[in-house]
Structures are given as C-alpha cells and as structure tokens.
mmCIF file of C-alpha atoms and ligand atoms in Angstrom:
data_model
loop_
_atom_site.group_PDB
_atom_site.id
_atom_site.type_symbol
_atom_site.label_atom_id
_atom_site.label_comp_id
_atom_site.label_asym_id
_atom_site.label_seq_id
_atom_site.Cartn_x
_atom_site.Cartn_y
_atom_site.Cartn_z
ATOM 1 C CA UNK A 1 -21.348 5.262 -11.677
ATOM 2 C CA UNK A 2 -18.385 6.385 -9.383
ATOM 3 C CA UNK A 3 -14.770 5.129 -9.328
ATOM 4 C CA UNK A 4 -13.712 2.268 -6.604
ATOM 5 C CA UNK A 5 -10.937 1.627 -5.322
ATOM 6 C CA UNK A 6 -9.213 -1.332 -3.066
ATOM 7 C CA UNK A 7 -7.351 -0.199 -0.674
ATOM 8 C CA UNK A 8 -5.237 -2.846 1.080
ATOM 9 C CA UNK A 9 -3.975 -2.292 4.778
ATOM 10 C CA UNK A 10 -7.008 0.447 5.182
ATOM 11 C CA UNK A 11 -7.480 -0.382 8.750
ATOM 12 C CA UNK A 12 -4.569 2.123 9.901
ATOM 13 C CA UNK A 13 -1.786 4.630 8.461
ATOM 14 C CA UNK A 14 -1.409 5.229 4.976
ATOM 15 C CA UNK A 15 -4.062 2.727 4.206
ATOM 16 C CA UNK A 16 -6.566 4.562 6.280
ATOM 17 C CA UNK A 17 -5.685 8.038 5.011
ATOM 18 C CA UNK A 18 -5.945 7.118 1.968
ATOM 19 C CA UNK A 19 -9.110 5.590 2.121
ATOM 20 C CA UNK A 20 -10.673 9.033 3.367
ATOM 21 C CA UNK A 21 -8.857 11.049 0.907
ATOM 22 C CA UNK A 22 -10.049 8.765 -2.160
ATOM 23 C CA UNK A 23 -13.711 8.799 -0.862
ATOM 24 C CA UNK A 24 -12.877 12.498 -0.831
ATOM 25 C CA UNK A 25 -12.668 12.716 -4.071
ATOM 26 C CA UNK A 26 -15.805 10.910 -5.226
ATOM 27 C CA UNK A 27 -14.665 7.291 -5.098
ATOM 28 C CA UNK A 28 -16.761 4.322 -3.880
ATOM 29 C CA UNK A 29 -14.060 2.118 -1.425
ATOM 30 C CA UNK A 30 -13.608 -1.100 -0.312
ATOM 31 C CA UNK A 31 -11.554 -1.038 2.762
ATOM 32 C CA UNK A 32 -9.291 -4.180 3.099
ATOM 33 C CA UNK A 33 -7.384 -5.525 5.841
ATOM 34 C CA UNK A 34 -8.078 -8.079 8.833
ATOM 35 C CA UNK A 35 -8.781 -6.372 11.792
ATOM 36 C CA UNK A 36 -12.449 -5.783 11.271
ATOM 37 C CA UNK A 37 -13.287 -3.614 13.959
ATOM 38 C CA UNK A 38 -11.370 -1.066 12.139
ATOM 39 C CA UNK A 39 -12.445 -1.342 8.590
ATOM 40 C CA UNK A 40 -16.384 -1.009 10.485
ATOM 41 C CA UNK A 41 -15.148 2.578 12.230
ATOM 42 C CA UNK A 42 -13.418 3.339 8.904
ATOM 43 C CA UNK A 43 -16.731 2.900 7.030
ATOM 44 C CA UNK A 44 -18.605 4.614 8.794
ATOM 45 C CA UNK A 45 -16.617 7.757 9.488
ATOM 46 C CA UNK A 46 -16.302 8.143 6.042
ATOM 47 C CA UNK A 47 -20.142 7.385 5.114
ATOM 48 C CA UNK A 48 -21.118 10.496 7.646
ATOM 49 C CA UNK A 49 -18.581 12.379 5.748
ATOM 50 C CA UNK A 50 -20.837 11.241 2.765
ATOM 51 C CA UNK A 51 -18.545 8.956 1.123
ATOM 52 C CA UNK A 52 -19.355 5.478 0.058
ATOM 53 C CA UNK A 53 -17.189 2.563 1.328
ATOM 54 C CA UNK A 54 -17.290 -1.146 2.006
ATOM 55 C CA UNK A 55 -15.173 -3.738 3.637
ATOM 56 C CA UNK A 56 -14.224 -6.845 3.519
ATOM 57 C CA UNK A 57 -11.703 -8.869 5.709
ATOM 58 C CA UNK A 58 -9.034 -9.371 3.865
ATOM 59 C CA UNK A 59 -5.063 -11.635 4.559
ATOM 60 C CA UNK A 60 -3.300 -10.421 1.249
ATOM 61 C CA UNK A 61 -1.375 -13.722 1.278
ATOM 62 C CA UNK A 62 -3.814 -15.363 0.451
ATOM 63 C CA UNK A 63 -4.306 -15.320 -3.678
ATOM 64 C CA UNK A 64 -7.986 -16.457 -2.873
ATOM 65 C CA UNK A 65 -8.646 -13.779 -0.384
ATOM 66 C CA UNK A 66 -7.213 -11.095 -2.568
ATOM 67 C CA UNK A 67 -9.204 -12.551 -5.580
ATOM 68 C CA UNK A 68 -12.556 -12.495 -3.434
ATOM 69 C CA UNK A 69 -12.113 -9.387 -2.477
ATOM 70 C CA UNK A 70 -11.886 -8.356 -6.132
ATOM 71 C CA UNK A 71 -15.343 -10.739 -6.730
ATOM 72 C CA UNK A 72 -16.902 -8.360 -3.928
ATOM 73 C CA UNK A 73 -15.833 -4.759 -5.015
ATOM 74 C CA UNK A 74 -16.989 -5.662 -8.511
ATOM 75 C CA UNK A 75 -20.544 -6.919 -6.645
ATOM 76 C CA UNK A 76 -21.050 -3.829 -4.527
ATOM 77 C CA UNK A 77 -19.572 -1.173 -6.767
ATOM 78 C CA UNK A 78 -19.568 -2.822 -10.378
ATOM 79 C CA UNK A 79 -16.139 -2.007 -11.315
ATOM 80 C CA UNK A 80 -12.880 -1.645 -10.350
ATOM 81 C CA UNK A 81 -10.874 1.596 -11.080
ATOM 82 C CA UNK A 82 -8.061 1.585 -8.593
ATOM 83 C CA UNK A 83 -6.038 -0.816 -6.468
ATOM 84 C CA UNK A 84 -3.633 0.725 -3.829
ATOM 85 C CA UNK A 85 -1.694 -2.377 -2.560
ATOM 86 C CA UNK A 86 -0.793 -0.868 0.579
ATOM 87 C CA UNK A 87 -0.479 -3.537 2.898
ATOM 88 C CA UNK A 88 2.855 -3.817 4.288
ATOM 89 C CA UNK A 89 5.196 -4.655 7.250
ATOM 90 C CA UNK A 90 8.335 -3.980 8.767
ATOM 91 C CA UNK A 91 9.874 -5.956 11.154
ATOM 92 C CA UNK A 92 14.161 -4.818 10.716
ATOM 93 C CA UNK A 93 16.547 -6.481 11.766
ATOM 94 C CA UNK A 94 20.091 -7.398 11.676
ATOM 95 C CA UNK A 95 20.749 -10.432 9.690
ATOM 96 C CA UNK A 96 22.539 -12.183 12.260
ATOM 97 C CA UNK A 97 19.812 -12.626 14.211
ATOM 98 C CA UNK A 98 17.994 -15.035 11.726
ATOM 99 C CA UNK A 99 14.429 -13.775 12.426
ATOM 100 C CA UNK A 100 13.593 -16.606 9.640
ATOM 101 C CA UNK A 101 9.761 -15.994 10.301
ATOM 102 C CA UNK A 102 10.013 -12.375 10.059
ATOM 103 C CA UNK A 103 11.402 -12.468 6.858
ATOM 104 C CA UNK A 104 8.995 -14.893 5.511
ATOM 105 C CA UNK A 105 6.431 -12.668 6.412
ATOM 106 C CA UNK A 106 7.876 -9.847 5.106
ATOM 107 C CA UNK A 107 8.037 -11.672 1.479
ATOM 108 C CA UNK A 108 4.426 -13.509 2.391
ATOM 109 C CA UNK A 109 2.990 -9.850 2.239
ATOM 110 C CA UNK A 110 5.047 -7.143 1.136
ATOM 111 C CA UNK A 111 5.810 -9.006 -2.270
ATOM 112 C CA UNK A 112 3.155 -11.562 -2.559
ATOM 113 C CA UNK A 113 0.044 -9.614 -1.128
ATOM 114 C CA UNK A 114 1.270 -7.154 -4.474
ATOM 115 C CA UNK A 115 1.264 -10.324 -6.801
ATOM 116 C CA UNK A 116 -2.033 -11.278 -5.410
ATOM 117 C CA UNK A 117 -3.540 -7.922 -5.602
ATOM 118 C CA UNK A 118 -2.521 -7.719 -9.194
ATOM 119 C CA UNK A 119 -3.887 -11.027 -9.668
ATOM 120 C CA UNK A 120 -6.899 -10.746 -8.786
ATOM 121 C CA UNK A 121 -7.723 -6.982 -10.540
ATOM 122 C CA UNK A 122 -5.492 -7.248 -13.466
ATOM 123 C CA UNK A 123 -8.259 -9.284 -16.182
ATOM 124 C CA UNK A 124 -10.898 -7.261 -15.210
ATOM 125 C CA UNK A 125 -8.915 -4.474 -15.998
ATOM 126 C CA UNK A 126 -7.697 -6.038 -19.163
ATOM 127 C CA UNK A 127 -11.601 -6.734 -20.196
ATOM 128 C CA UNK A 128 -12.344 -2.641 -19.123
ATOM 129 C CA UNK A 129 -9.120 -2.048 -20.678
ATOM 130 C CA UNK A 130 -9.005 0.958 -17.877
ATOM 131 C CA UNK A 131 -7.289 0.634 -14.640
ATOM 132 C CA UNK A 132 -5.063 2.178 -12.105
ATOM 133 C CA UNK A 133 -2.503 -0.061 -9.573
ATOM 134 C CA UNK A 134 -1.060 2.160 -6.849
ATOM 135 C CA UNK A 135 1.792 -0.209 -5.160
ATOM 136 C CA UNK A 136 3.490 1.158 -1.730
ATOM 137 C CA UNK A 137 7.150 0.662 -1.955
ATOM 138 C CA UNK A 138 9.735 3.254 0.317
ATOM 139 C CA UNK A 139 12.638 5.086 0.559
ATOM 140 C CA UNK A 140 14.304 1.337 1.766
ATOM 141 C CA UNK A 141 13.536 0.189 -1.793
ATOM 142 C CA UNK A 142 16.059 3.053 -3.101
ATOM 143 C CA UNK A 143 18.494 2.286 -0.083
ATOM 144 C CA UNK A 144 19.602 -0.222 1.719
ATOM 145 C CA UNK A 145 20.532 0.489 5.454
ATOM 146 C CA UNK A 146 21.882 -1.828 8.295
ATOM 147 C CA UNK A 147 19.080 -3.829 9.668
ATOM 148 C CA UNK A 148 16.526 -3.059 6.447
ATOM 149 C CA UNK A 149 17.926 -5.863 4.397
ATOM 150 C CA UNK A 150 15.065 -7.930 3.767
ATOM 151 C CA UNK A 151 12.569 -4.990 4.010
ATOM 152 C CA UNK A 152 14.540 -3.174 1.425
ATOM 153 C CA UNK A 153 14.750 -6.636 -0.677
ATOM 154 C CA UNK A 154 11.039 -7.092 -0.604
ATOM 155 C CA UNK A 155 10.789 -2.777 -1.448
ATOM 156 C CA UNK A 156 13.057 -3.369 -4.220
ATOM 157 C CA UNK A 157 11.068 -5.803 -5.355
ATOM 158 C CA UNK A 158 7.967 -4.013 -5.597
ATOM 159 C CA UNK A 159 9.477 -1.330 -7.564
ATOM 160 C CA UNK A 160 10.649 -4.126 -10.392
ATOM 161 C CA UNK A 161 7.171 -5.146 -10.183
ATOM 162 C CA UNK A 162 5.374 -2.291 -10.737
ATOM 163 C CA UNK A 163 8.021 -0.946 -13.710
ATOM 164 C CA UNK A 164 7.618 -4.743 -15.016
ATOM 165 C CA UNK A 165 4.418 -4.312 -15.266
ATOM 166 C CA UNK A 166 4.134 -0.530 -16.275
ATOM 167 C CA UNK A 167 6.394 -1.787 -19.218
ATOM 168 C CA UNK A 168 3.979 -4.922 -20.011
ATOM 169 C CA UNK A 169 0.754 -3.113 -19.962
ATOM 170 C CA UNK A 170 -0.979 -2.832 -23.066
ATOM 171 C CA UNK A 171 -0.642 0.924 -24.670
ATOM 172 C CA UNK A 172 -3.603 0.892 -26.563
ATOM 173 C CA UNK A 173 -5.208 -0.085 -22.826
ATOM 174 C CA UNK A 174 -6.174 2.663 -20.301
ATOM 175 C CA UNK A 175 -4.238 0.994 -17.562
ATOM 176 C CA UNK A 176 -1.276 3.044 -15.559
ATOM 177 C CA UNK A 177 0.839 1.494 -12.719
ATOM 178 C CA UNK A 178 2.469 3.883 -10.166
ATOM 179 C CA UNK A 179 5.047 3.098 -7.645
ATOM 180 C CA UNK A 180 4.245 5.172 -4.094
ATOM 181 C CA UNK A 181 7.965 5.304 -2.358
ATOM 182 C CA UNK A 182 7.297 7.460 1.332
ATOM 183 C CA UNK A 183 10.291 7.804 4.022
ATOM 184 C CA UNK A 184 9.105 8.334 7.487
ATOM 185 C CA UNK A 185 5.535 8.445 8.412
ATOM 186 C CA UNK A 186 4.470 8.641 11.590
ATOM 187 C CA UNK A 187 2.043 5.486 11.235
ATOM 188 C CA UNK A 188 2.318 1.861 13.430
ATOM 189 C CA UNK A 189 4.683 0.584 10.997
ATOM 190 C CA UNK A 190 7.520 0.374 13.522
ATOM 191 C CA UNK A 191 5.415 -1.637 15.998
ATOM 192 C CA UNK A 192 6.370 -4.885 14.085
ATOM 193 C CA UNK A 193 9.871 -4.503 15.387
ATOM 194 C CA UNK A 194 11.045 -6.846 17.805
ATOM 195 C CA UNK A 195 15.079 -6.446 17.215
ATOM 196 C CA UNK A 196 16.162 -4.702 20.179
ATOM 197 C CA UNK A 197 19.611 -3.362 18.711
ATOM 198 C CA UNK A 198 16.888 -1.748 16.169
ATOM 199 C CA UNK A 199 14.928 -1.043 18.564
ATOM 200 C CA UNK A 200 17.548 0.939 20.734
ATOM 201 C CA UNK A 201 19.393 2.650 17.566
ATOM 202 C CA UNK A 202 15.666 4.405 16.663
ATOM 203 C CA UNK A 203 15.447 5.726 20.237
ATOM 204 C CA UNK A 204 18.736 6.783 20.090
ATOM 205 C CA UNK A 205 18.404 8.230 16.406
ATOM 206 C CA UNK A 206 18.070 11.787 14.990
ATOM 207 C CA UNK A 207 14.703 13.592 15.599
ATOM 208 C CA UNK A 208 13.029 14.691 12.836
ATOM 209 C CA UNK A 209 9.495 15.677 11.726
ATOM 210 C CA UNK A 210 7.807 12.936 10.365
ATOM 211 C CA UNK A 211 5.475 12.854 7.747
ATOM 212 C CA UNK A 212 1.737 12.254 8.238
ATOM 213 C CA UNK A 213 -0.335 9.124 6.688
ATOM 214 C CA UNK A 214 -2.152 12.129 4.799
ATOM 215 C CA UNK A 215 1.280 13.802 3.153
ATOM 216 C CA UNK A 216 0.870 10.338 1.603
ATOM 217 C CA UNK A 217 -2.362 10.071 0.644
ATOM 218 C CA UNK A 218 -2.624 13.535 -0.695
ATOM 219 C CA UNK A 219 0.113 12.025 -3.204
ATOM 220 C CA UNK A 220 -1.695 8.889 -4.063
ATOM 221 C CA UNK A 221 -4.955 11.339 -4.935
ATOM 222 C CA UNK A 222 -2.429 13.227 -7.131
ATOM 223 C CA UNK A 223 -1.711 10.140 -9.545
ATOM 224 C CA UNK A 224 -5.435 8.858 -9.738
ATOM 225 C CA UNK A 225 -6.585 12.145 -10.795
ATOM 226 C CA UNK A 226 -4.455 13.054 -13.743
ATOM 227 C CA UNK A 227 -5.867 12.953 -16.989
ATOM 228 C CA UNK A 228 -5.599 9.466 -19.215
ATOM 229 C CA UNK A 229 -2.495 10.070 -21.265
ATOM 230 C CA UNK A 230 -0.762 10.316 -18.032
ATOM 231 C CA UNK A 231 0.932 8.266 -15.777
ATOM 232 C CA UNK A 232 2.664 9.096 -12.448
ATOM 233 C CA UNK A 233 5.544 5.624 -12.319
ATOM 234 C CA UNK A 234 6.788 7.242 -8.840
ATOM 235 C CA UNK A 235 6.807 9.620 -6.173
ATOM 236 C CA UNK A 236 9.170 9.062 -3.850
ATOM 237 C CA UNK A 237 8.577 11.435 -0.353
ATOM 238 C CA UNK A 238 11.071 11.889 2.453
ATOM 239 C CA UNK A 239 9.672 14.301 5.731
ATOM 240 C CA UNK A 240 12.631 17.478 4.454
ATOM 241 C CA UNK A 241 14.837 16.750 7.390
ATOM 242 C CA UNK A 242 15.236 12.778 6.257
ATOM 243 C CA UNK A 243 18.798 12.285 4.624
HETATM 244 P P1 NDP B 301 0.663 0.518 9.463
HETATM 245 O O1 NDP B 301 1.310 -0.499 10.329
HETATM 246 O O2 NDP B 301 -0.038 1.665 10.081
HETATM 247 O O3 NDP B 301 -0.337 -0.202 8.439
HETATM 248 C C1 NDP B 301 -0.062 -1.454 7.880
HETATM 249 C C2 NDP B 301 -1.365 -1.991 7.317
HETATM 250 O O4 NDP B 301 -1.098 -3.250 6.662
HETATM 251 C C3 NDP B 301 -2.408 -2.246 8.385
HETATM 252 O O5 NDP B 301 -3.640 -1.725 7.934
HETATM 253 C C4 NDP B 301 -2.477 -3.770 8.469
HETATM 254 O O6 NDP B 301 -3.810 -4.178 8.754
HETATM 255 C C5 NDP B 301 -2.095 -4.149 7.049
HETATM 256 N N1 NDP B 301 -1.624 -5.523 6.953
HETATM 257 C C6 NDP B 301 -0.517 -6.070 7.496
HETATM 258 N N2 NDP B 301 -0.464 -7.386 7.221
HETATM 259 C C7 NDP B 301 -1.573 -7.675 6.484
HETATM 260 C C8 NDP B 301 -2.089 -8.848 5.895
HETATM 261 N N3 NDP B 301 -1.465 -10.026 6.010
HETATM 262 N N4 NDP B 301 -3.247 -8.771 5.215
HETATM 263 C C9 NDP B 301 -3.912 -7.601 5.106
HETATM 264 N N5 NDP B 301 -3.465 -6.449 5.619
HETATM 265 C C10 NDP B 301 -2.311 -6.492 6.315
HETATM 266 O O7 NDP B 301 1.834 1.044 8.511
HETATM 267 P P2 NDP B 301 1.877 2.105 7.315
HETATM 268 O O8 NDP B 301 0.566 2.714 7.062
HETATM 269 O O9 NDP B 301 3.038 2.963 7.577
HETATM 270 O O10 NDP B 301 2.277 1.139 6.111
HETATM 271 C C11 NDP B 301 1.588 1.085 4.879
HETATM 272 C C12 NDP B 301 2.593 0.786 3.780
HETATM 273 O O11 NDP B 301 3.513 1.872 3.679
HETATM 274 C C13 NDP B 301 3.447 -0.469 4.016
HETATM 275 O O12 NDP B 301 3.581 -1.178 2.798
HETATM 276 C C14 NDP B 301 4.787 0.101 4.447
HETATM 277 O O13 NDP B 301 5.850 -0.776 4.164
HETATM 278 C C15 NDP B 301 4.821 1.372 3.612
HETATM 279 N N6 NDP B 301 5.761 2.387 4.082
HETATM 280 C C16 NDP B 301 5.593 2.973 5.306
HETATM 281 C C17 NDP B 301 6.518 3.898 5.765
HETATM 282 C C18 NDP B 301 6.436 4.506 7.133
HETATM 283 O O14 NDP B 301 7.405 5.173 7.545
HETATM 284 N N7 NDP B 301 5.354 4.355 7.868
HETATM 285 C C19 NDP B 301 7.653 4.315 4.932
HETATM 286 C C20 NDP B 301 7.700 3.658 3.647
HETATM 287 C C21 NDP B 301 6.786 2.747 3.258
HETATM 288 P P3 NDP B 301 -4.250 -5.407 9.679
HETATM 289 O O15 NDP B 301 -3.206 -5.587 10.728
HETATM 290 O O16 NDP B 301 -5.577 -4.987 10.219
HETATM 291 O O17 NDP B 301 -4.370 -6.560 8.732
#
C-alpha cells in the first residue's frame, strides 16, 4: 500500500505544490480545501501525471470537517501517513484599525484548523504508532513586524504547537512533527488584505525575488522522506534577498 497524505489548503499555493510534489513521490493524496472546482482540476492533473489523489471539501474550522476528512482518507487510502496543515490566511493589518473579524479568522484557521487537523489524525496515528504532521508556520512566527501582529501571534502559535507536541509524542512511537516556516512566496496569500496602509507600504516596498509554492514543497518532500530515526522540527526559508 502507498503513503497518504492530507494536505490542507491544496486548492492553491503551497498547498497545491505540494500536493503534486508528494504524489511525486509515490503518495496517495487527499486534497483538502473548499473551493471544489479546484481540488477536481488538482486531481486530475495529477492522476494524468499518474499519481493517485482524492478530495474532499473541507472548512478546517470545523473539528467535524477536519475529523471527516480523516474518516475519508482512511476509507479511500486505508491509512494515514502524513498531514500537512497548510491552510492559512493573512489578512495584516495595523491594530488600530480593529479588523475584529479578521483576526478571528485568522485564529479560527491558522491556529484552530492545526488543532483540528491534529485532532482528527493524531489516534490513528497513536494506534499505527507511525505518523508524520507537517504544520505551515512563517518567517512572521520568528518576527514580528508592524501590521503582522495577529498573523505573527497565530504563527507563533503554531510553532509552540508543533514543538509541544514534538516534545509529547511518544518515543517508542514512529510519529515526527515538523514545523514548515517560508518567507515570501509568490502564492494568493496577500489577496486577503484589505488594510490599505498595508496595502500601499507592499507596493511601495523593496523588490525582491520571491520564492515559488514549489521552493516550498520541495522542502516539505525533504522531511517526509528521511529515514525513521529522523526528524526535521523546522525549516525555515526566506527568497536570499528577504532580510
Ligand atoms: P494561498 O492563499 O495561495 O493558499 C491558502 C490556502 O488555504 C487555499 O488553498 C485556501 O483554500 C486555504 N484555506 C483558507 N481558509 C480555509 C478554510 N477555512 N478551510 C480550508 N482551507 C482554507 O496561500 P499560501 O499557499 O501562500 O499559504 C499556505 C500557507 O503558507 C498558509 O498557512 C500561509 O500562512 C503560509 N505562508 C505563506 C507565505 C507566503 O508568502 N505565501 C509565507 C509564510 C507562510 P480555499 O480558499 O479553497 O478554502
């Protein structure tokens, strides 16, 4: 049987890249995020590549979501060997502006989509006692800028998560946890944005070359394919000219 993974926020960016580069590798993957059209384009570019994927529509703040989507990857595949909770947004602002549902959302998914992912994979894992969870934090969850704030708060946060839980996991277990931390990719991310002092200071900004969704995902196909006794806690990834 092949290794799956769940890949959360496949249907653009790093999500999608790594999708493709995991089903490069061999593994069966269930595509997760809600815009279904495409998670159906995603599947089937990477079946006439030869891979084997699945989807399922997926809100990662919901805990029941999250845990059916678990229920269905262990259906359609029979096990689960990876969980990339990649799902993410990033709406900056400045604090003074009290975008109150922008930060909720930012916690509702950035911090509790993780939680919900782990959730739902972590006894299975437990019962295979073999396991890998990928979690996408940044470069804001090792600094703190003006306007990242609450992005960086909820980044920070899923670095303590994942090193809470590297720390918790059972040695005698097969099960790794591995912190992804990118700077710049060139991806939709920065479409959430609706600050227009943010706005204006990115089109103002330094130019730089950014990295690609696939810099990433090469990096993610690094720590799933080292060998047992190993386990990558972080790579952290800025494009060379990001200070
Ligand atoms: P994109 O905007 O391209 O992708 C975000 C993905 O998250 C989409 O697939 C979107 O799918 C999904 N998503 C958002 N909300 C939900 C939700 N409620 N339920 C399920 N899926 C959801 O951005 P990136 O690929 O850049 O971002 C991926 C991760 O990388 C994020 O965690 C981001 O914070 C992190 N990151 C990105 C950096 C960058 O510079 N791009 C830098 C550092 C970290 P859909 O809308 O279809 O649900």
């Amino acid at each position: 049987m092949s290794k799956t993974a769940i890949i959360t926020g496949a249907s653009s960016g790093i999500g999608q890249a790594a999708a493709k580069e995991l089903a490069n590798k061999g593994f069966s993957v269930m595509l997760a995020a809600r815009r279904e059209e495409r998670l159906v384009e995603l599947k089937k570019e990477i079946e006439d590549a030869g891979g084997r994927a699945a989807y399922k529509v997926t809100d990662v703040t919901s805990a029941e979501e999250m845990k059916a989507l678990a229920e269905a990857t262990i259906e359609q595949f029979g096990q689960i060997d990876v969980l990339l909770n990649n799902a993410g947004l990033m709406p900056l602002s400045f604090m003074n502006k009290l975008k109150i549902d922008e930060w909720d959302r930012m916690v509702d998914v950035n911090i509790k989509g993780v939680l919900y992912g782990i959730a739902a994979v972590l006894p299975h894992m437990e019962e295979r006692k073999e396991g890998h969870i990928i979690n996408v934090s940044s470069v804001a969850g090792h600094d703190v800028t003006k306007g990242s704030a609450v992005y960086s708060g909820t980044k920070f946060a899923v670095r303590a998560i994942t090193e809470g839980l590297r720390q918790e996991l059972d040695p005698a277990m097969n099960i790794r946890a591995t912190i992804v931390s990118p700077g710049a990719v060139a991806t939709e991310l920065t479409e959430t944005i609706t600050d227009k002092d943010i706005l204006s200071a990115f089109s103002n900004g330094p130019s730089m070359e950014f990295l690609q969704a696939e810099d990433i995902a090469r990096a993610i196909g690094y720590a799933v394919e080292q060998p047992a006794h190993v386990d990558v806690n972080e790579i952290l990834i800025r494009p060379r000219q990001q200070k």
